[in-house]
Each structure stands twice: as structure tokens, then as C-alpha cells.
Amino acid sequence: MTDTATLYRDLLQRAAVLSDLQQVSTLLFWDQETHLPRGAAEARGQQKATVGTIVHERLTDPALGELVEVLEAADLPGGSVEAAAVRQMRRSIDRAARLPVALVEELEKHTARSRAVWERAREERDFRAFAPELERTVELKRQEAEALGYDDHPYDALHDLFEPGSTTARLREVFTPLRRETAELVRAIGASGRMVDDRVLHQPFDEGAQHRLALDTVRAFGYDLEHGRLDVSVHPFTEAMSKYDVRITTRYDAQGFAMALFGAMHEAGHALYEQGIEDGYYRTPLEDAAGLGIHESQSRLWENLVGRSRDYWEGAFPKLQRIFPQQLGGVPLETFYAAINKVEPSFVRVDADEVTYNLHVMLRFELEQALISGDLSVADLPTAWNDFMRDALGIAPPNDALGVLQDVHWSAGHFGYFPTYTLGNLMSVQLFEAAKAAHPALAQEIREGRFATLLGWLRENVHRHGARYLPDELLKRATGSELDAGPYLAYLRRKYGEIYALT
Ligand code: ZN
């Protein structure tokens, strides 16, 4: 009889090789999105497929399955690192075993094609060109949900891939009042009669200066450039090859610095999380984040709760004025602060402000569920989209490129992903409030451009744990509370009540 410690060591050895392979795969993706010559796309697809096959073979190796089974029966102490590592490995091997190889391959092939069709359809504002592709995607995602298994709603199976333990029913419970109260706030802001002038943001800004500003800002937050780098990509993203190599991207707009700066803050929030994971979890099943909702809570915390706060700009605005004296030299702080927080119903999610953003997410959440359950047909999708927009935001997109065709997610087969954006927003405030309660001087430190205390709290309570806890448990341990939309709504009312002089 082999003792548990030896078996666990065996598990870790297998996990380490899997981790290396996955990191290689991530590097191939990062390179594809940043530097890959266009003519190499097909060869890159082959390389990724081969690595993916090796990972799949290793995950479905019966010897690994037996090892996990024996360790599950071995009575590892509940809540221990070892028990968590076995749980994470169980998730990975179950997913690999339940999904038929043929389905995975078809999804990959289909989404590669459908993404290309979507790009063209969006350019030509022609949903009908994309509809047959999307119909097939929905069919394949339904098959995927059935293969993965679920208790209540097929959407659960797909959403759980991004946010372990989260369910459709729980999302609905949290989102329903959030939608109602957000819509009320949007109406109140619209009725306030206060117009925010954001013209100061739309002027020519030198791209080199924008790049230096982004870099200085994320470095000040604590992003470690010895273990990271900032590049340019069409869609900004963060990828961790391991906690020792966490790279971010942003993009530059010659007519405004806001996109690059807030984008970099956002990605740095993701990167700080990855860089903060316990060293001892490197190449183990615990080296990943707990879930995408928690991940997004970190990006939104730095982008919005720090980066769009008055506290931050009281310290940072004079520096910004020195970098761009011609554009911002004569602008009062209050004008600038209101401009970067302007609330306006808009068509495009990625451009949405903090108040309206979650309505864009809830739209997608509703429609995705209905597509997966079969209550909504792809042909009726644009109408359903525009009806929701009219109802929630009082506007309807003039064309499908600004409507149902705007996001890449569905073309890539990502169903169940969108809700993590709102989960992230909600949790960002819950975590920030907990950090402020633990460190009452935090606001003052942020005014002075000092972030070590905040980062330290996040490291201690969120980052270092990696995938040791499921998202719910991690949030509970960090804040003492369950997921709750209350703090986020209170934050919005406080901040925007002031900006828009609401009573
Ligand atoms: Zn993000």
C-alpha cells in the first residue's frame, strides 16, 4: 500500500507537467494576439491543437483518474491545500473526460470559422450572414452542456466553467433587483438635467506620452515589470504564462488618452492578481485564479474604485496636467473628474460607464439563457436585443454592428462568460469596502499615490490563495459576506448622486 504522501507527490508531478503544457499553450496564444505574422495563423492553429491533444491525453490517463480517486478516499483534512489541489484536479479531469473529443474538435473548428464570419458580418452590419454560424454554435454549446452535466439549467454547466460553483438561479436572484435599481438610477441621472462635458478627454494626445503614462501608472500600482510587460493589441488582455510571467496589453487612441490609461489600469488589476498567487502553488492545480468573477473584481477595483475615484485624481491630476499641459493645464479637477465618470446610455458594452455597464451584461445573460434553453431562436435575436435595450436604457442601436454583433464572445463559443463581468463589479466594491474597513487610512494613501497597503490587503485576502477556495468561499473569507449587490448600488448612489446632484 503506497502512503498518501507519496501518492500526493505523484499527483503534483503530473500536475507540474500539465501546468507547463498549459503555459506553453498560453504563450502561443499571447504571441498570436500580439506578434504573429498573418501568414502563420494556420501553423499556429496546428501547434495549439497538438499541445491541446497532449494535455487531453494526460488528463484522461486512467492512472491519473485512479490516483485522484484514491486521494479523494484518503481523508485529506478538509480545507487543506492538499484537498483543494485534489478537488481542482478532479474538475479538470472530469471536464476532459466528459467532453467527447469529436465535440471539442468540432467546436474548435467551427468557432475558428464563425469568428471570421462574425468579423465580416460586423463590418458589413449584416446579422443574417452570421446567423447560421451562431445557430450551429448554440447547438454545439447545448451538446456541451449536456455532456458536462447540470442539476437545474443547461446554462449552469457552461457558466460554471468560468465561475466555479455559481448557478443561473443565484445569478437571477442577484441580478433581478440590480437591474431594477440600476434602471432607476439611470432614469434619475437622466432627469437631473445636469450635463457632464467630457470634451477635455477628446483631444490629440501623443501616443508615446500615453505609453509612458500607462507604464508609470501600473508600476505605481505594484505591477512587477521584472515579471511582466506591456504590449499593444487590438483587444486588451492579460495572460499569465505563470505567476513569474504575467503580460498585459493595451491600445492607443491618438484622440484621447482615456482608453489606453483605464485599459492598462484594468489589465494591471488582472495582472496583480496573477503575480500575487502563492509561490508554493507554482505548477500545482492551485496556481490559477479562483474564477473569472473574482478576476474581474480585481481589474474593476483598480480601474474604477481607484482609477476613477476623486481620491486618486486629487493626487494624480496635477501630474497628468504636467504631462499634457496644453490639453489639461487649465482644466479644473472637478471638470476632469466628472468627464471620466460621465453617465450616458450607450450602445456598446465596452464603452459603458460604471452605472449602465451591468445592464449590458444582464441583456446578454438573459439572451444567452434563452438561446441555450431554446426559448429564443437565433433569428429572433436582434429583435430581442433591441427590445431589451429600449426597455433598460431607452435607446435602440441603429444597426447590428452596434447591437447584437458587437461582442466577440458568441462567435468564439463563449457562453456563460458575460455574467462574470457583473459578478466582478459587485465583488470589487465588497472587497474594497472590506479593505477600507481594515485600513481606515486607505483613502489618504490613495490620494498620496501610495498603494502598498491596498495591494497588501488584496494579496493577503485574495491573490495568494489562487484556486485554493471556490469564489464564494474566498469572498466570504475576505469580506465576511456572501455575494451582494447592495454595496455596489450604495457605491453608485453615493458617487453619482454627488456628480449629478441627485437628492
Ligand atoms: Zn477584465
mmCIF file of C-alpha atoms and ligand atoms in Angstrom, residues 236-238 266-267 270 292 295-300 303 357 417 421, ligand 1:
data_model
loop_
_atom_site.group_PDB
_atom_site.id
_atom_site.type_symbol
_atom_site.label_atom_id
_atom_site.label_comp_id
_atom_site.label_asym_id
_atom_site.label_seq_id
_atom_site.Cartn_x
_atom_site.Cartn_y
_atom_site.Cartn_z
ATOM 1 C CA PRO A 236 -6.542 44.463 -24.479
ATOM 2 C CA PHE A 237 -5.939 41.362 -22.363
ATOM 3 C CA THR A 238 -3.821 39.790 -19.631
ATOM 4 C CA HIS A 266 -7.859 47.306 -15.788
ATOM 5 C CA GLU A 267 -5.376 44.779 -17.121
ATOM 6 C CA HIS A 270 -5.813 41.265 -13.501
ATOM 7 C CA LEU A 292 -13.259 34.871 -13.682
ATOM 8 C CA HIS A 295 -10.510 38.026 -11.537
ATOM 9 C CA GLU A 296 -12.731 40.788 -12.870
ATOM 10 C CA SER A 297 -13.232 42.143 -9.351
ATOM 11 C CA GLN A 298 -9.509 42.867 -9.285
ATOM 12 C CA SER A 299 -9.427 44.632 -12.649
ATOM 13 C CA ARG A 300 -12.510 46.709 -11.881
ATOM 14 C CA GLU A 303 -9.714 50.654 -12.926
ATOM 15 C CA TYR A 357 -22.428 48.663 -17.664
ATOM 16 C CA TYR A 417 -18.865 34.214 -19.602
ATOM 17 C CA TYR A 421 -18.249 40.907 -15.587
HETATM 18 ZN ZN ZN B 1 -11.210 42.165 -17.368
#
